[in-house]
Structure formats: structure tokens, C-alpha cells
mmCIF file of C-alpha atoms in Angstrom:
data_model
loop_
_atom_site.group_PDB
_atom_site.id
_atom_site.type_symbol
_atom_site.label_atom_id
_atom_site.label_comp_id
_atom_site.label_asym_id
_atom_site.label_seq_id
_atom_site.Cartn_x
_atom_site.Cartn_y
_atom_site.Cartn_z
ATOM 1 C CA UNK A 25 -28.956 125.744 -25.421
ATOM 2 C CA UNK A 26 -27.490 122.132 -25.563
ATOM 3 C CA UNK A 27 -26.260 122.723 -22.267
ATOM 4 C CA UNK A 28 -29.587 123.421 -20.749
ATOM 5 C CA UNK A 29 -31.083 120.516 -22.583
ATOM 6 C CA UNK A 30 -28.493 118.159 -21.062
ATOM 7 C CA UNK A 31 -28.886 119.770 -17.524
ATOM 8 C CA UNK A 32 -32.391 119.327 -17.672
ATOM 9 C CA UNK A 33 -32.207 115.700 -18.552
ATOM 10 C CA UNK A 34 -29.496 115.214 -15.786
ATOM 11 C CA UNK A 35 -31.942 116.829 -13.255
ATOM 12 C CA UNK A 36 -34.855 114.866 -14.242
ATOM 13 C CA UNK A 37 -32.860 111.426 -14.518
ATOM 14 C CA UNK A 38 -29.661 111.942 -12.968
ATOM 15 C CA UNK A 39 -26.491 110.512 -14.205
ATOM 16 C CA UNK A 40 -28.383 107.498 -15.422
ATOM 17 C CA UNK A 41 -29.434 109.716 -18.472
ATOM 18 C CA UNK A 42 -25.687 109.572 -19.579
ATOM 19 C CA UNK A 43 -25.620 105.733 -19.466
ATOM 20 C CA UNK A 44 -29.007 105.409 -21.233
ATOM 21 C CA UNK A 45 -28.027 107.850 -23.977
ATOM 22 C CA UNK A 46 -25.025 105.787 -24.823
ATOM 23 C CA UNK A 47 -26.575 102.287 -24.339
ATOM 24 C CA UNK A 48 -29.666 103.010 -26.276
ATOM 25 C CA UNK A 49 -27.793 104.439 -29.282
ATOM 26 C CA UNK A 50 -27.928 101.103 -31.408
ATOM 27 C CA UNK A 51 -31.773 100.828 -30.685
ATOM 28 C CA UNK A 52 -32.567 103.970 -32.751
ATOM 29 C CA UNK A 53 -32.320 106.273 -29.819
ATOM 30 C CA UNK A 54 -31.377 109.660 -31.772
ATOM 31 C CA UNK A 55 -28.891 111.261 -29.214
ATOM 32 C CA UNK A 56 -25.780 112.358 -31.035
ATOM 33 C CA UNK A 57 -22.985 110.844 -28.849
ATOM 34 C CA UNK A 58 -19.930 113.394 -29.997
ATOM 35 C CA UNK A 59 -22.254 116.584 -29.037
ATOM 36 C CA UNK A 60 -23.381 114.818 -25.912
ATOM 37 C CA UNK A 61 -19.847 113.834 -24.732
ATOM 38 C CA UNK A 62 -18.531 117.182 -25.513
ATOM 39 C CA UNK A 63 -21.314 119.037 -23.508
ATOM 40 C CA UNK A 64 -20.713 116.774 -20.566
ATOM 41 C CA UNK A 65 -17.284 117.450 -20.674
ATOM 42 C CA UNK A 66 -17.581 121.244 -20.598
ATOM 43 C CA UNK A 67 -20.119 120.909 -17.934
ATOM 44 C CA UNK A 68 -17.880 118.479 -15.864
ATOM 45 C CA UNK A 69 -14.823 120.769 -16.363
ATOM 46 C CA UNK A 70 -16.756 123.929 -15.310
ATOM 47 C CA UNK A 71 -18.006 122.189 -12.181
ATOM 48 C CA UNK A 72 -21.541 121.843 -12.986
ATOM 49 C CA UNK A 73 -21.616 118.140 -12.775
ATOM 50 C CA UNK A 74 -19.398 115.561 -11.392
ATOM 51 C CA UNK A 75 -16.709 114.924 -14.390
ATOM 52 C CA UNK A 76 -15.705 111.283 -13.758
ATOM 53 C CA UNK A 77 -19.071 110.109 -12.589
ATOM 54 C CA UNK A 78 -20.466 111.221 -15.676
ATOM 55 C CA UNK A 79 -17.530 109.746 -17.713
ATOM 56 C CA UNK A 80 -18.058 106.539 -16.175
ATOM 57 C CA UNK A 81 -21.707 106.366 -17.068
ATOM 58 C CA UNK A 82 -20.871 107.268 -20.681
ATOM 59 C CA UNK A 83 -18.222 104.777 -20.979
ATOM 60 C CA UNK A 84 -20.370 101.999 -19.272
ATOM 61 C CA UNK A 85 -23.270 102.914 -21.656
ATOM 62 C CA UNK A 86 -21.088 102.575 -24.566
ATOM 63 C CA UNK A 87 -19.625 99.155 -23.571
ATOM 64 C CA UNK A 88 -23.149 97.830 -22.678
ATOM 65 C CA UNK A 89 -24.291 99.027 -26.062
ATOM 66 C CA UNK A 90 -21.647 97.355 -28.061
ATOM 67 C CA UNK A 91 -21.667 94.151 -26.069
ATOM 68 C CA UNK A 92 -25.452 93.987 -26.709
ATOM 69 C CA UNK A 93 -24.932 94.424 -30.281
ATOM 70 C CA UNK A 94 -22.275 91.896 -30.265
ATOM 71 C CA UNK A 95 -24.496 89.162 -28.692
ATOM 72 C CA UNK A 96 -27.301 90.148 -30.690
ATOM 73 C CA UNK A 97 -25.278 89.222 -33.923
ATOM 74 C CA UNK A 98 -23.936 86.034 -32.180
ATOM 75 C CA UNK A 99 -27.539 84.976 -31.519
ATOM 76 C CA UNK A 100 -29.586 86.034 -34.461
ATOM 77 C CA UNK A 101 -26.856 86.607 -36.956
ATOM 78 C CA UNK A 102 -27.490 83.516 -38.725
ATOM 79 C CA UNK A 103 -31.241 84.595 -39.549
ATOM 80 C CA UNK A 104 -30.124 88.069 -40.386
ATOM 81 C CA UNK A 105 -27.318 86.861 -42.476
ATOM 82 C CA UNK A 106 -29.629 84.959 -44.898
ATOM 83 C CA UNK A 107 -31.466 88.139 -45.562
ATOM 84 C CA UNK A 108 -28.520 90.292 -46.070
ATOM 85 C CA UNK A 109 -26.560 88.021 -48.305
ATOM 86 C CA UNK A 110 -27.799 90.246 -51.480
ATOM 87 C CA UNK A 111 -27.302 93.590 -49.800
ATOM 88 C CA UNK A 112 -24.198 95.185 -51.318
ATOM 89 C CA UNK A 113 -23.482 97.352 -48.067
ATOM 90 C CA UNK A 114 -23.472 94.090 -46.067
ATOM 91 C CA UNK A 115 -21.414 92.166 -48.436
ATOM 92 C CA UNK A 116 -18.682 95.169 -48.538
ATOM 93 C CA UNK A 117 -18.789 95.458 -44.627
ATOM 94 C CA UNK A 118 -18.188 91.754 -44.469
ATOM 95 C CA UNK A 119 -15.379 91.789 -46.919
ATOM 96 C CA UNK A 120 -13.779 94.826 -45.040
ATOM 97 C CA UNK A 121 -13.997 92.719 -41.700
ATOM 98 C CA UNK A 122 -12.579 89.861 -43.197
ATOM 99 C CA UNK A 123 -9.731 91.361 -44.551
ATOM 100 C CA UNK A 124 -9.067 94.011 -41.941
ATOM 101 C CA UNK A 125 -10.892 92.797 -39.051
ATOM 102 C CA UNK A 126 -8.759 94.209 -36.175
ATOM 103 C CA UNK A 127 -8.316 97.603 -37.581
ATOM 104 C CA UNK A 128 -11.720 97.833 -39.020
ATOM 105 C CA UNK A 129 -13.010 97.270 -35.466
ATOM 106 C CA UNK A 130 -10.761 99.941 -34.055
ATOM 107 C CA UNK A 131 -11.478 102.484 -36.620
ATOM 108 C CA UNK A 132 -15.269 101.687 -36.571
ATOM 109 C CA UNK A 133 -15.369 102.826 -33.112
ATOM 110 C CA UNK A 134 -14.561 106.530 -34.240
ATOM 111 C CA UNK A 135 -17.295 106.613 -36.955
ATOM 112 C CA UNK A 136 -20.929 107.506 -35.901
ATOM 113 C CA UNK A 137 -23.651 104.838 -36.606
ATOM 114 C CA UNK A 138 -20.849 102.280 -37.599
ATOM 115 C CA UNK A 139 -19.578 102.078 -33.770
ATOM 116 C CA UNK A 140 -23.157 100.219 -33.233
ATOM 117 C CA UNK A 141 -23.340 98.219 -36.532
ATOM 118 C CA UNK A 142 -19.755 96.873 -36.258
ATOM 119 C CA UNK A 143 -20.216 94.868 -33.090
ATOM 120 C CA UNK A 144 -23.291 93.296 -34.799
ATOM 121 C CA UNK A 145 -21.375 92.171 -37.753
ATOM 122 C CA UNK A 146 -18.579 91.040 -35.739
ATOM 123 C CA UNK A 147 -20.925 88.972 -33.740
ATOM 124 C CA UNK A 148 -22.254 87.494 -36.879
ATOM 125 C CA UNK A 149 -19.002 86.735 -38.152
ATOM 126 C CA UNK A 150 -18.292 84.295 -35.126
ATOM 127 C CA UNK A 151 -15.234 86.259 -33.631
ATOM 128 C CA UNK A 152 -14.384 85.046 -30.053
ATOM 129 C CA UNK A 153 -15.667 87.323 -27.381
ATOM 130 C CA UNK A 154 -12.072 87.703 -26.009
ATOM 131 C CA UNK A 155 -10.715 89.283 -28.947
ATOM 132 C CA UNK A 156 -13.886 91.237 -29.554
ATOM 133 C CA UNK A 157 -13.561 92.708 -26.104
ATOM 134 C CA UNK A 158 -9.946 93.429 -26.371
ATOM 135 C CA UNK A 159 -10.037 95.457 -29.622
ATOM 136 C CA UNK A 160 -13.597 97.182 -29.260
ATOM 137 C CA UNK A 161 -13.267 98.041 -25.436
ATOM 138 C CA UNK A 162 -9.852 99.588 -25.840
ATOM 139 C CA UNK A 163 -11.206 101.448 -28.852
ATOM 140 C CA UNK A 164 -14.377 102.630 -26.997
ATOM 141 C CA UNK A 165 -11.905 103.786 -23.962
ATOM 142 C CA UNK A 166 -9.945 105.578 -26.601
ATOM 143 C CA UNK A 167 -12.684 107.269 -28.178
ATOM 144 C CA UNK A 168 -14.357 108.514 -25.017
ATOM 145 C CA UNK A 169 -11.112 109.727 -23.513
ATOM 146 C CA UNK A 170 -10.470 111.631 -26.904
ATOM 147 C CA UNK A 171 -13.721 113.344 -27.157
ATOM 148 C CA UNK A 172 -13.795 114.021 -23.094
ATOM 149 C CA UNK A 173 -10.280 115.472 -23.423
ATOM 150 C CA UNK A 174 -11.443 117.531 -26.412
ATOM 151 C CA UNK A 175 -14.564 118.626 -24.488
ATOM 152 C CA UNK A 176 -12.785 119.604 -21.342
ATOM 153 C CA UNK A 177 -10.000 121.556 -22.954
ATOM 154 C CA UNK A 178 -11.701 123.034 -26.119
ATOM 155 C CA UNK A 179 -15.462 122.273 -25.450
ATOM 156 C CA UNK A 180 -16.846 125.799 -25.342
ATOM 157 C CA UNK A 181 -15.682 126.750 -28.655
ATOM 158 C CA UNK A 182 -16.414 123.571 -30.497
ATOM 159 C CA UNK A 183 -20.076 123.541 -28.982
ATOM 160 C CA UNK A 184 -20.365 127.118 -29.961
ATOM 161 C CA UNK A 185 -19.261 126.290 -33.460
ATOM 162 C CA UNK A 186 -21.724 123.166 -33.707
ATOM 163 C CA UNK A 187 -24.479 125.506 -32.274
ATOM 164 C CA UNK A 188 -24.059 128.315 -34.925
ATOM 165 C CA UNK A 189 -23.478 125.898 -37.722
ATOM 166 C CA UNK A 190 -26.211 123.016 -37.405
ATOM 167 C CA UNK A 191 -28.767 124.041 -34.819
#
């Protein structure tokens, strides 16, 4: 069922669908990244779609999303920060980022939703772009490769388990 939905979208929009699915994630488009990347890996490993073209589109979309989120934090963060100074979740996240910024950036990439919020907070914190790209881009590469590899070798059982438990 999930495979057919993805195939329908690929037939309609081409590989641009993968790029858009990952680049529009921080803007409220509710496409679950983990399920999408596992499905794409299964379809790619079975020869239904081009494995590497799909992977490159996914990675490019994710890098675009986190970069846009970072620059949104950089440009609009000072206004947003004034509104969030009383929010306990923001204060906790800011504290974690200040104390354990490098590791928080890396781990944040592996947590749904956090992977899109973390770059915004990093941009708001004033971190230099070079450090941001080094930490988050390498983490994004690691995350996508891990899920793509998981989907390539174990995708069918994982998707079957997801399908039977939550869909």
C-alpha cells in the first residue's frame, strides 16, 4: 500500500517528489521521512526506481530543508527569540544547545521533528555557518545512509511491520 502511494507520486511528479518530500518537511508537510526513505530504498533495491537518483534527491531535499531552517533562524531569530523567552521547551532546548551544541546537532538529526527544529535554533544561536554545515550535513549524510541501507537490506520486513502495526 505504501509502495503504491510512493510509486503513484513518482509517476506523477518524478524524482522531484523525493526532493519536495524532504525539503518541505519543516514547513508542515506531513510526510514521514523514515517510512519514505525505507520505501524508496526497497523500491530502489528491487529495481523499480533508480536507487541512487532517489537517494540524491532525498539527501538534497533534507540538506535544503535544514539550510533554509538555519537561515530562517539567523534572519528572524531575534524576533522569535523575544516571544519564546518564557517558553519552557525553548529554554530547555537552548540550554542543551549551549552546553552540548555539537553532539546535540548530531543526535538531533536522528530524531523526527527535531531534525527540522534544531537548525532553526542553531541559526538563532548565532553559530557560524561553517560549523553548522560541518556538523549537520555530515549527520544528515549519516542518517540518510543508515536508513537507506536499512531499507535496502531489511526494508520489506520493516515496512510490513510498520504497515501491520500503524496503518
